[in-house]
Coordinates of C-alpha atoms and ligand atoms in Angstrom, one line a residue:
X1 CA 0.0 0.0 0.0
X2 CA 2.9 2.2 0.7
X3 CA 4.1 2.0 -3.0
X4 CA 1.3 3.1 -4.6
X5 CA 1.6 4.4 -8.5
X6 CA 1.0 7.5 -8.7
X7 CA 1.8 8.4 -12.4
X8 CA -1.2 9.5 -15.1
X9 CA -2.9 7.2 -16.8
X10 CA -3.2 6.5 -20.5
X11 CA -5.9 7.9 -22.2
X12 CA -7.0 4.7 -24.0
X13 CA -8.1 2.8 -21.5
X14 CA -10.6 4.2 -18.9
X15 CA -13.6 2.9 -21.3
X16 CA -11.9 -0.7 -21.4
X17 CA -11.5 -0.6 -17.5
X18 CA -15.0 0.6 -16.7
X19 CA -16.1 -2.6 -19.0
X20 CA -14.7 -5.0 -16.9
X21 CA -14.9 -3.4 -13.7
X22 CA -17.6 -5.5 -12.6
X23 CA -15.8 -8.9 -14.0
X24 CA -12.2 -7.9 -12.1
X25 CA -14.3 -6.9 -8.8
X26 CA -15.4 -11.0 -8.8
X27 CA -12.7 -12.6 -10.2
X28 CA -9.6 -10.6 -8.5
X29 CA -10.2 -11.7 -5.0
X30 CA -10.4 -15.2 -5.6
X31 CA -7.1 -15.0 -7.3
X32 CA -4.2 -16.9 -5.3
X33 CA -2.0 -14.0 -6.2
X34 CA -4.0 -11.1 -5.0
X35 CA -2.7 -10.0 -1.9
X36 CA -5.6 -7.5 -0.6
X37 CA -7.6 -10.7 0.7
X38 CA -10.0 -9.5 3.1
X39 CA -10.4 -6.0 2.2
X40 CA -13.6 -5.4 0.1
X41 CA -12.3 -4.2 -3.4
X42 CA -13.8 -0.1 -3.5
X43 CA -12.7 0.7 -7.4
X44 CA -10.0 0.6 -10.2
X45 CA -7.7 2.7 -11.8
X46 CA -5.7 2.4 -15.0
X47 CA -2.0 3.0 -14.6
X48 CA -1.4 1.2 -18.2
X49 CA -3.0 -0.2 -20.8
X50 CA -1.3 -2.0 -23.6
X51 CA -3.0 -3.8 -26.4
X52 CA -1.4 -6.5 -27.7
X53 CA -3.5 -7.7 -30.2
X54 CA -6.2 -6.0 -31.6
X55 CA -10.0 -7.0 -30.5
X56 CA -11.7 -6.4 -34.2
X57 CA -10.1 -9.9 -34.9
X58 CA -10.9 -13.5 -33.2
X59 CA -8.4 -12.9 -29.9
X60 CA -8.1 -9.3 -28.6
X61 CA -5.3 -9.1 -26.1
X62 CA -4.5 -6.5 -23.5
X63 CA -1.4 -6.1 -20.9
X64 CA -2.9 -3.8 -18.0
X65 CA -1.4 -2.3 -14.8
X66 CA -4.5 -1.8 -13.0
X67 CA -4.6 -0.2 -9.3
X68 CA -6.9 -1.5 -6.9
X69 CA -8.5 0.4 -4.4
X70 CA -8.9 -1.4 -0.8
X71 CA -9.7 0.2 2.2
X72 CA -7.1 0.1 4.7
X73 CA -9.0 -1.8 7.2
X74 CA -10.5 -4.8 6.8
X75 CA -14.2 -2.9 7.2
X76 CA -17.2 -2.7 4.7
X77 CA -17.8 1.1 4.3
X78 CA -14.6 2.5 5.5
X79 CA -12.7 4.8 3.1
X80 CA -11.6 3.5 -0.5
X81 CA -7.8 4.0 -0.3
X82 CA -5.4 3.4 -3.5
X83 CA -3.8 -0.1 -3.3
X84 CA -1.9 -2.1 -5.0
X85 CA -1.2 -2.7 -8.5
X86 CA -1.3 -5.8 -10.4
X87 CA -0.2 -7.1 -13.6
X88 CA -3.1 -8.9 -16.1
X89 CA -2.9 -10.1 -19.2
X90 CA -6.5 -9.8 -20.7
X91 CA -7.8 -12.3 -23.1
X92 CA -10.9 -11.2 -25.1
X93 CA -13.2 -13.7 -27.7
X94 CA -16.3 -14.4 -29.0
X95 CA -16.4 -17.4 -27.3
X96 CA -14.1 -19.2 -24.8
X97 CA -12.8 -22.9 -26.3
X98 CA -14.0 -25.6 -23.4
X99 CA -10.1 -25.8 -22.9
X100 CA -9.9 -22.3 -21.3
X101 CA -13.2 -22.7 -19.1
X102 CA -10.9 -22.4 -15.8
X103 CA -9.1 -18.8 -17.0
X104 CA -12.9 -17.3 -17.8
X105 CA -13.0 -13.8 -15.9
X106 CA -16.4 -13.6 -17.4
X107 CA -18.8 -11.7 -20.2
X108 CA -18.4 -8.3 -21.0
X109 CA -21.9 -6.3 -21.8
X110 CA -20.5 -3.0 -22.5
X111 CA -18.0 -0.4 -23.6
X112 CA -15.5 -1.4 -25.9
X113 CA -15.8 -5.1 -25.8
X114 CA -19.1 -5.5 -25.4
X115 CA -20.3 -9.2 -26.0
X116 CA -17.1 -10.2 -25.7
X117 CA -16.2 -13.2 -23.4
X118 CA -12.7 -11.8 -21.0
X119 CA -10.4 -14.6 -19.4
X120 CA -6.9 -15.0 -18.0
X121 CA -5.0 -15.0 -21.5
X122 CA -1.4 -16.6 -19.8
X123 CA -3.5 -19.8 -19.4
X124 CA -3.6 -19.8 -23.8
X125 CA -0.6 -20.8 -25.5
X126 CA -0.9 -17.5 -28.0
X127 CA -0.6 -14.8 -26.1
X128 CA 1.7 -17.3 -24.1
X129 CA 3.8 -17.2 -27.6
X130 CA 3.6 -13.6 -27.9
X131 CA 5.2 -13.1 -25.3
X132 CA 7.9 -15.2 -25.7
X133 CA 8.7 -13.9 -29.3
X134 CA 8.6 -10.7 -28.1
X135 CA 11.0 -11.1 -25.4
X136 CA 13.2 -12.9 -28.2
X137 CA 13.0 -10.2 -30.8
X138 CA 13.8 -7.4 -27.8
X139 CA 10.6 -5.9 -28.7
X140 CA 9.3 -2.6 -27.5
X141 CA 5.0 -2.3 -27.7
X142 CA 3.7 1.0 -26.1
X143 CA 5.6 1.2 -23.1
X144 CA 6.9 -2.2 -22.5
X145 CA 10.2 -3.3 -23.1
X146 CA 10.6 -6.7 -23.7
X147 CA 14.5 -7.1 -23.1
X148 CA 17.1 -10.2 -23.7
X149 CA 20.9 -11.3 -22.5
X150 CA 22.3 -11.1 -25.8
X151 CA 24.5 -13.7 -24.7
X152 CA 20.9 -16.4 -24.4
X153 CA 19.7 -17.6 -27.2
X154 CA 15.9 -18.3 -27.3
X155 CA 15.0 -20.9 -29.8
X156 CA 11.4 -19.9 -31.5
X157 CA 8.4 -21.7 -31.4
X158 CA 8.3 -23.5 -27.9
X159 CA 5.3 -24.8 -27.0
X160 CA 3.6 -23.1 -23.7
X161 CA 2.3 -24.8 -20.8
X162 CA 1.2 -22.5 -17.7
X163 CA 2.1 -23.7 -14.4
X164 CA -1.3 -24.3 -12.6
X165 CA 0.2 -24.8 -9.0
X166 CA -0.4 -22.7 -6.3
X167 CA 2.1 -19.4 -6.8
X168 CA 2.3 -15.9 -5.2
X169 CA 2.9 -15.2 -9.3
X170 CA 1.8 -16.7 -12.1
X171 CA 4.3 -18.6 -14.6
X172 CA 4.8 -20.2 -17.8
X173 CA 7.2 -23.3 -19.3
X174 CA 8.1 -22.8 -22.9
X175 CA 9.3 -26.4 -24.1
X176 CA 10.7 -27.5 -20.7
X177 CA 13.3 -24.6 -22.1
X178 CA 12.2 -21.7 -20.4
X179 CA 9.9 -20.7 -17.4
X180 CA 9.0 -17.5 -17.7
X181 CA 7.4 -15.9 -14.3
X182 CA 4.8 -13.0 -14.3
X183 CA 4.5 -10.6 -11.1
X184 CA 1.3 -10.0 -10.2
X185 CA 1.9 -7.3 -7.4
X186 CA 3.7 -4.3 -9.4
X187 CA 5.7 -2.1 -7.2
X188 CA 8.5 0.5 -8.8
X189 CA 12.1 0.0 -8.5
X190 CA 14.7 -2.8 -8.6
X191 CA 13.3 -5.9 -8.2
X192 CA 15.4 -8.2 -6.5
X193 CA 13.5 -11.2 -8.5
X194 CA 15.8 -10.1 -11.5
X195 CA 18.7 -8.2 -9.3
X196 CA 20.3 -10.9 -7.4
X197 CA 20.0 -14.1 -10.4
X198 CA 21.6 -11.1 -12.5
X199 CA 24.3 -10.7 -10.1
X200 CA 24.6 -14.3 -9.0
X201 CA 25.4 -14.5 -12.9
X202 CA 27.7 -12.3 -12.9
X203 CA 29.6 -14.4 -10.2
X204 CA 29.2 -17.5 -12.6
X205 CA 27.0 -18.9 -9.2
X206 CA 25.8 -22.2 -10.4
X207 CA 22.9 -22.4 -8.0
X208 CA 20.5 -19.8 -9.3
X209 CA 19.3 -20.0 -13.1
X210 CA 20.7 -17.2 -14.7
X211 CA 18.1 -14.7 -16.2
X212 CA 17.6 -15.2 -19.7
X213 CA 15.2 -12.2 -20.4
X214 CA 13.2 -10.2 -19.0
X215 CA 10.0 -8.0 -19.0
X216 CA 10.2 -4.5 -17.8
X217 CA 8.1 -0.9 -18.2
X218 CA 9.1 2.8 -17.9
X219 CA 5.8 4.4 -16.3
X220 CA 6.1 7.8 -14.6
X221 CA 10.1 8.1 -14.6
X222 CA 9.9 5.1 -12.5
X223 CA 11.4 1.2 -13.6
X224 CA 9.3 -1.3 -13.1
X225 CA 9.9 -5.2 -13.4
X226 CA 7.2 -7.2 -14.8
X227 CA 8.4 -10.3 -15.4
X228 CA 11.8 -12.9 -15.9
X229 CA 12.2 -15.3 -18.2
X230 CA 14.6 -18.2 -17.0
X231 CA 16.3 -21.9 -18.2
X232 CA 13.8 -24.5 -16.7
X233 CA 15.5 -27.2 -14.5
X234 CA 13.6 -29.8 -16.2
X235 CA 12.7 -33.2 -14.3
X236 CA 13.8 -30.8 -11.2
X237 CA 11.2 -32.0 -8.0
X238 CA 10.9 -28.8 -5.4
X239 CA 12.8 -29.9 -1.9
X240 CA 8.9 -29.6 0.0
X241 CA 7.7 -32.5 -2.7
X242 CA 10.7 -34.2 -2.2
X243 CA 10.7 -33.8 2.1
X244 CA 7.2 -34.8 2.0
X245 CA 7.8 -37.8 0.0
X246 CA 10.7 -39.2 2.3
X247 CA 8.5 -38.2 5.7
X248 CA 6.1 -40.1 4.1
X249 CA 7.8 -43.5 3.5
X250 CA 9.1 -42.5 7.6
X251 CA 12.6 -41.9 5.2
X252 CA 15.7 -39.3 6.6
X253 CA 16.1 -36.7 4.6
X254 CA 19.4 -35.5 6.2
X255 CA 21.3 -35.9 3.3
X256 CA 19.5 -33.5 1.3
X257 CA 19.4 -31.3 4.4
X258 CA 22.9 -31.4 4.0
X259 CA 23.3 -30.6 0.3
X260 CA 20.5 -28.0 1.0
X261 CA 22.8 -25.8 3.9
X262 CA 25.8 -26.3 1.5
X263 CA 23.9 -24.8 -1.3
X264 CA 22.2 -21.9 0.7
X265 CA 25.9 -20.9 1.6
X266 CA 27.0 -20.9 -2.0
X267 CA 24.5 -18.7 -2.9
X268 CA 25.5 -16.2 0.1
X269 CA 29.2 -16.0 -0.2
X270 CA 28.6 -15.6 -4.1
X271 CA 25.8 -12.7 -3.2
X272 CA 28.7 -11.1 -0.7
X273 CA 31.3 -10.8 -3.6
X274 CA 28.6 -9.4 -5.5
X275 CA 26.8 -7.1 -3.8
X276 CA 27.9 -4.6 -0.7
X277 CA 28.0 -5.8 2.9
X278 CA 27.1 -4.0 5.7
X279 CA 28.3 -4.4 9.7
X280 CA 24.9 -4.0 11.9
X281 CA 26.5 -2.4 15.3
X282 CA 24.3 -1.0 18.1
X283 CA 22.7 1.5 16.0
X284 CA 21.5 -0.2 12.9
X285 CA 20.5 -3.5 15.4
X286 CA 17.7 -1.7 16.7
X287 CA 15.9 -0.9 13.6
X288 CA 16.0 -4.5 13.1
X289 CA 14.6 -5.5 16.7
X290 CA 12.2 -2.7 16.3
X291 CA 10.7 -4.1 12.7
X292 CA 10.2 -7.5 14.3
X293 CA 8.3 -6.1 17.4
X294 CA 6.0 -4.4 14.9
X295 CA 5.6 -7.5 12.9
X296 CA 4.9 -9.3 16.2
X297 CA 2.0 -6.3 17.1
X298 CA 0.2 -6.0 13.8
X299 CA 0.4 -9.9 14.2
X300 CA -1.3 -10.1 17.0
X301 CA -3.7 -7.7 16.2
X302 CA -4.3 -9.3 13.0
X303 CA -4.8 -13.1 14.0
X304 CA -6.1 -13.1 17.8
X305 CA -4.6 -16.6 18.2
X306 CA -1.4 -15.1 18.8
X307 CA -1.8 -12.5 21.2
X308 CA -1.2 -14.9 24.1
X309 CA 2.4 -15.6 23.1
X310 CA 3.1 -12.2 22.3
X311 CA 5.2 -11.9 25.2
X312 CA 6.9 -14.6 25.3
X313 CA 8.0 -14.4 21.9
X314 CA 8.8 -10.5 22.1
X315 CA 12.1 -12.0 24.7
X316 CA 13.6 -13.3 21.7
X317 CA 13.5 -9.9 19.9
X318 CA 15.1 -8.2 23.6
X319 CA 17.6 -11.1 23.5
X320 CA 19.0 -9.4 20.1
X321 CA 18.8 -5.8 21.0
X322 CA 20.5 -6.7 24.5
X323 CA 23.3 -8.2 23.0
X324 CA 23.7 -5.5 20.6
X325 CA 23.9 -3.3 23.9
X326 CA 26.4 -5.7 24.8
X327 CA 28.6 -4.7 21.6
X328 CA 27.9 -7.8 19.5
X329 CA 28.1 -7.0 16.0
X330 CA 26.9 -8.7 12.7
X331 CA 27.4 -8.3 9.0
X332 CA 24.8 -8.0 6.8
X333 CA 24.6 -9.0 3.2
X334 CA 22.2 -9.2 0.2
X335 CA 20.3 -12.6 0.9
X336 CA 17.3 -14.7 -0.6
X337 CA 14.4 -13.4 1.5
X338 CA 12.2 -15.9 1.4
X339 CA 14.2 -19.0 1.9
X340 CA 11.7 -22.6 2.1
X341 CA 11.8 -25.8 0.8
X342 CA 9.7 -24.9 -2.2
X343 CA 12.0 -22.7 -3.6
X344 CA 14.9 -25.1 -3.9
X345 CA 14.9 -27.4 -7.3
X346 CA 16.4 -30.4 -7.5
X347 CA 17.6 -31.8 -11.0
X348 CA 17.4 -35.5 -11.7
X349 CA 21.2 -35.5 -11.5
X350 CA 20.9 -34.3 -7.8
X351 CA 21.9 -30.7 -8.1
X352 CA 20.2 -27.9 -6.1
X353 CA 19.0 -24.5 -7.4
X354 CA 17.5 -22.0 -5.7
X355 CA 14.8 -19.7 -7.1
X356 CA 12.4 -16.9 -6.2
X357 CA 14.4 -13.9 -5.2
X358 CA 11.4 -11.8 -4.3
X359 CA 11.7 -11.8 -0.6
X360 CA 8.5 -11.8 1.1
X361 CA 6.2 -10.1 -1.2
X362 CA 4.2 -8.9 1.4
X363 CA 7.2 -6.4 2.8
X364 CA 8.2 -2.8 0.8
X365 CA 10.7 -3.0 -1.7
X366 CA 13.3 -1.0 -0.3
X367 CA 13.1 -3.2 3.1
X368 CA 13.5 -6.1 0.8
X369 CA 16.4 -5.2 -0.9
X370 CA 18.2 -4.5 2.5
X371 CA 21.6 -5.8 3.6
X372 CA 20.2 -8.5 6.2
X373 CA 22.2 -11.3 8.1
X374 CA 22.3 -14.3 6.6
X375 CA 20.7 -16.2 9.7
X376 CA 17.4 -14.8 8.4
X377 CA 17.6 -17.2 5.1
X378 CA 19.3 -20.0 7.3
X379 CA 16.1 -19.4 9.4
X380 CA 13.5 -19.5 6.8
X381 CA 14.7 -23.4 5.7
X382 CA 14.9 -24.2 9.1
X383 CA 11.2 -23.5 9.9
X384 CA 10.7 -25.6 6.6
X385 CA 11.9 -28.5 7.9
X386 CA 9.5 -28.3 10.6
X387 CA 6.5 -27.2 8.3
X388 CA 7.1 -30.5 6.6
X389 CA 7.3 -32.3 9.3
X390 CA 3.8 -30.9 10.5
X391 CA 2.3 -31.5 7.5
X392 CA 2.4 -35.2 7.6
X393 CA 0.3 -37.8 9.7
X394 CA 1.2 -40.2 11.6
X395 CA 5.0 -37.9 11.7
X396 CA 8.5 -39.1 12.7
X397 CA 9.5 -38.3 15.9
X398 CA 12.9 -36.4 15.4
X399 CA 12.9 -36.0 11.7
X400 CA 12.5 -32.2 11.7
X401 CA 15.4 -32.2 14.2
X402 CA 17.5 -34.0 12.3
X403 CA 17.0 -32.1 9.2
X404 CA 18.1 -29.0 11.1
X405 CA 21.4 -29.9 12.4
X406 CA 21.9 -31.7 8.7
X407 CA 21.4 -28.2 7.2
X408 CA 23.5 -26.2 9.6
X409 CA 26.3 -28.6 9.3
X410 CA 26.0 -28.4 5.3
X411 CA 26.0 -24.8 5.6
X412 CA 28.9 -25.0 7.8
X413 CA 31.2 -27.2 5.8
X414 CA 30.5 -24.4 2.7
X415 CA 32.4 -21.9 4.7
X416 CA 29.1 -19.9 5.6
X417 CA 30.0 -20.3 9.4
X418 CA 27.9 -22.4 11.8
X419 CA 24.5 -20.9 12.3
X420 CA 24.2 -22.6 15.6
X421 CA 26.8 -20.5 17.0
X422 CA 24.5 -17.4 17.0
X423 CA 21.5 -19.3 18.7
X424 CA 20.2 -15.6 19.7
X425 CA 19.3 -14.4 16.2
X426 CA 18.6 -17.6 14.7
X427 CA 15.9 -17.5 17.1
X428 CA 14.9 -14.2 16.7
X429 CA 15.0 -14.6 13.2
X430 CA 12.8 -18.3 13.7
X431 CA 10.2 -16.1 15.6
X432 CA 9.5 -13.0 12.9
X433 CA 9.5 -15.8 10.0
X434 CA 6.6 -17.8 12.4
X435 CA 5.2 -15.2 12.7
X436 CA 4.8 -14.4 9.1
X437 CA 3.8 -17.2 8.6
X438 CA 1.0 -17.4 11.2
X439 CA -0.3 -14.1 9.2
X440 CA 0.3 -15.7 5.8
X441 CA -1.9 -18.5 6.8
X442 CA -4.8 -17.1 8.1
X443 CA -5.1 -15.0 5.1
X444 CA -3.9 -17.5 2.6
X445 CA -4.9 -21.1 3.9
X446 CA -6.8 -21.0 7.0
X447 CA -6.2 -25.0 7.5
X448 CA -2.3 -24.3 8.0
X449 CA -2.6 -22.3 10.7
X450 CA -2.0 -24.9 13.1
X451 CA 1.4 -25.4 12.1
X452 CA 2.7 -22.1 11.9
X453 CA 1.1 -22.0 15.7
X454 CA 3.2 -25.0 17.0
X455 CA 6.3 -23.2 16.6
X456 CA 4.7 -20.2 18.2
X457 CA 4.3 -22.2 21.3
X458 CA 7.4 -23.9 20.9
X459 CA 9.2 -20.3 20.9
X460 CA 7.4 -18.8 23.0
X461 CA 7.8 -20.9 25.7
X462 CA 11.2 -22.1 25.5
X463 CA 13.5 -19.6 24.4
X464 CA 16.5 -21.9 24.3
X465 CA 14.8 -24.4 21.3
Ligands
ADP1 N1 14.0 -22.4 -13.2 C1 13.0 -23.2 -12.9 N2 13.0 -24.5 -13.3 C2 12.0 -25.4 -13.0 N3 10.9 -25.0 -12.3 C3 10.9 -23.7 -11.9 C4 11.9 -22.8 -12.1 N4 11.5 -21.6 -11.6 C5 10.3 -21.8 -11.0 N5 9.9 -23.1 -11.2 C6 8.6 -23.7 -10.8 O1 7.7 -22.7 -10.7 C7 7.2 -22.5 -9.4 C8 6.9 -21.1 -9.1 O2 8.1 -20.3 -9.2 P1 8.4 -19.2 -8.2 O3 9.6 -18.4 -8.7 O4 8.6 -19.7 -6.8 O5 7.2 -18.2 -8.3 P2 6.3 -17.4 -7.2 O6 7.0 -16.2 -6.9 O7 5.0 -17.2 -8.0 O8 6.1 -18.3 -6.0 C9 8.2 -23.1 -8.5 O9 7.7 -23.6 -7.3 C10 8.8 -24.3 -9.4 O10 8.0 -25.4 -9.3
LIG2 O1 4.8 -18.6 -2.7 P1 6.0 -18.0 -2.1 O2 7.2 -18.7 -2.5 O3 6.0 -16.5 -2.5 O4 5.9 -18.0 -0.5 C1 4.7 -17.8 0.2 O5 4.0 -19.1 0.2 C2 4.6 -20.2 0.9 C3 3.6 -21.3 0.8 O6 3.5 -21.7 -0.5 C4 4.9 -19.8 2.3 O7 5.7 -20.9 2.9 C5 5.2 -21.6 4.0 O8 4.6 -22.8 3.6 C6 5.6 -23.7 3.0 C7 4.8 -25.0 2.7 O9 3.8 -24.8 1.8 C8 6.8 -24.0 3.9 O10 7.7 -24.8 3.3 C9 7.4 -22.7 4.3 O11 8.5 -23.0 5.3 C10 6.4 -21.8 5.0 O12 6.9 -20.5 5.3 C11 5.8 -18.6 2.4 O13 6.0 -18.3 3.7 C12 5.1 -17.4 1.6 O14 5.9 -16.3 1.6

């Protein structure tokens, strides 16, 4: 909400956007993507309209930035605020093919394309292909730059398959080649999604795919990335499948653990070569403990099921600051962000490859692209572990555990330094990334909330675990 756009909007499209108004006000919120859930949607606004294909023929085809307006609170009547923006690719025909019943957004019965049937076009392999050749050819349509490494080569005419799992984005494989991933929630500036695979590149660091092309606008004097186009690990299975798979045979899955910490510490020496570190000393530590005991308070506020740990949690957030008092100082570094088990790939030949740079999407750019320690990564996969081993019934006692120490050794033995030896902000960092989680999951998927929760009592009420 704090990055709105605030730049004019193009004339074309007002009449378009008052058509499908009504449509976007239904279909929006039901969108796994749209991160306003439980704000009633008050209004649109334009920020850019691009059309893609014409509508006089069979497809019309639009690329819009559209601003939502939300309240702020979560309370019918209360002021319409401008909110986010979000990326859509707008499909328009006469008639939707059976084949693209699930991407329907619905019938238009005015303006522009009146008795026109709208849906999600990145779910249809031609605008799919569009894209793709656009990004190829480097081409420029209205304001969208459609950019290339020139040292990639895209081959033409992959076939295009969306990805239908649940994603915080929306993405598309091109021939098992390519997978090219579409943000949903636009905010200007650098986005780290592109920034660190570029620089992890540029540091020949095996471990992240490196960017092949990209999408990215110009709206208002401000950059604004829109999407990344990447090699596709093909046959790779996501390290949650794969954890889930093992606890469910009752199978260790320490070795992976393992390879996983050795991996994560790759990628951070390779993003401290690239990118400038930072030493946190007394004054930049409290910031820190300051953001997590505002997480922790809109937290509780937010999900009443954690207010009666909020104290007990808020000592591991003291524990920090004290020792900051006591002189302790950290480095800080450019890390993933949003470190879990489903952002690490696996090939067939057993190689792991981390993806989704975003950070949490939920946080302000400019917080994301902070200098952080890298316990807060090392802490992310470490409440994985435990998420996965909370997720399956009956469990194995220990297996969580096990993958922990696994990890922390891994990540150890590839010179990253032992995160157990800094069992004060590892913990600190544990709590805040619970309790993102308990947030995510009340707003996201109810069900989970249990799990999330364990570790909330776990942490809250034994601050040495
Ligand atoms: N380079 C890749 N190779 C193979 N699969 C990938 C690759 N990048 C992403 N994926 C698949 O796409 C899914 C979504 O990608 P991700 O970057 O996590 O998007 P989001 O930001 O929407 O969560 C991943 O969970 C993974 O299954
Ligand atoms: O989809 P993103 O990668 O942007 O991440 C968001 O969604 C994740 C769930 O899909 C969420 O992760 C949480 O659940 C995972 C299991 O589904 C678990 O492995 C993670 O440890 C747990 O945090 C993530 O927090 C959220 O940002």
């Amino acid at each position: 909400m704090s990055e709105a756009v605030t730049h004019p909007v193009r004339a074309a499209g007002p009449g378009l956007l008052a058509s499908l108004e009504p449509l976007l006000r239904e279909w929006l919120p039901r969108q796994r993507w749209f991160a306003g859930k439980g704000r009633p949607v008050t209004g649109f606004s334009l920020v850019a309209a691009t059309e893609l294909m014409p509508p006089g023929g069979r497809l019309g085809l639009y690329h819009l930035l559209v601003q939502v307006h939300q309240p702020l609170v979560p309370v019918q009547g209360a002021v319409s605020a401008p909110g986010d923006c979000y990326q859509l690719l707008i499909g328009a025909r006469e008639a939707l093919p059976p084949r693209l019943a699930p991407a329907l957004i619905g019938h238009v019965t005015e303006g522009p394309l009146a008795g026109r049937t709208v849906y999600e076009a990145l779910y249809d392999p031609r605008p799919a292909d569009l894209l793709l050749e656009a990004l190829r050819s480097q081409a420029r349509i209205g304001g969208l730059r459609f950019e290339r490494d020139p040292g990639q080569e895209i081959r033409p005419g992959l076939v295009a398959r969306a990805v239908t799992a649940e994603q915080s984005n929306s993405s598309v494989i091109y021939g098992d080649t390519f997978i090219l991933k579409l943000l949903r929630r636009i905010v200007p500036g650098v986005n780290p999604d592109l920034e660190l695979p570029l620089a992890l590149a540029r540091e020949a660091c095996p471990r992240v795919p490196a960017p092949t092309a990209w999408l990215r606008a110009e709206l208002g004097g401000e950059p604004y990335v829109l999407g990344v186009l990447q090699p596709f690990v093909q046959g790779a299975a996501d390290g949650w499948e794969l954890a889930l798979r093992e606890l469910a045979k009752g199978e260790d899955f320490s070795a992976e653990a393992r390879a996983l910490g050795r991996a994560t510490a790759e990628v951070h020496t390779a993003l401290a070569r690239a990118l400038p570190t930072v030493t946190l000393g007394p004054a930049q530590l409290q910031p820190l403990v300051d953001g997590m005991v505002q997480r922790l308070d809109a937290a509780a506020q937010a999900v009443p099921a954690l207010r009666p740990f909020a104290p007990g949690l808020r000592t591991a957030f003291e524990a920090v600051a004290q020792l900051g008092v006591e002189g302790r100082i950290w480095t800080a570094q450019r890390i993933h962000g949003d470190l879990h088990l489903g952002q690490c790939l696996r090939s067939p030949a057993g190689q792991w490859t981390l993806i989704d740079f975003e950070g949490e999407p939920a946080r302000p750019l400019a917080e994301r692209r902070m200098p952080q320690p890298v316990l807060r990564d090392v802490a992310g996969m470490l409440r994985s572990f435990d998420y996965a081993a909370h997720s399956v019934r009956p469990g194995v006692p220990g297996w969580a555990e096990t993958c922990r120490a696994a990890y922390c050794s891994g990540y150890a033995e590839a010179g990253g330094g032992d995160p157990r030896h800094d069992p004060v902000l590892l913990r600190a960092y544990e709590t805040d990334k619970a309790v993102y989680e308990v947030v995510y999951e009340a707003r996201h998927r109810p069900d989970w909330l249990p799990v999330p929760l364990s570790a909330i009592h776990r942490l809250a009420s034994n601050p040495s675990t």
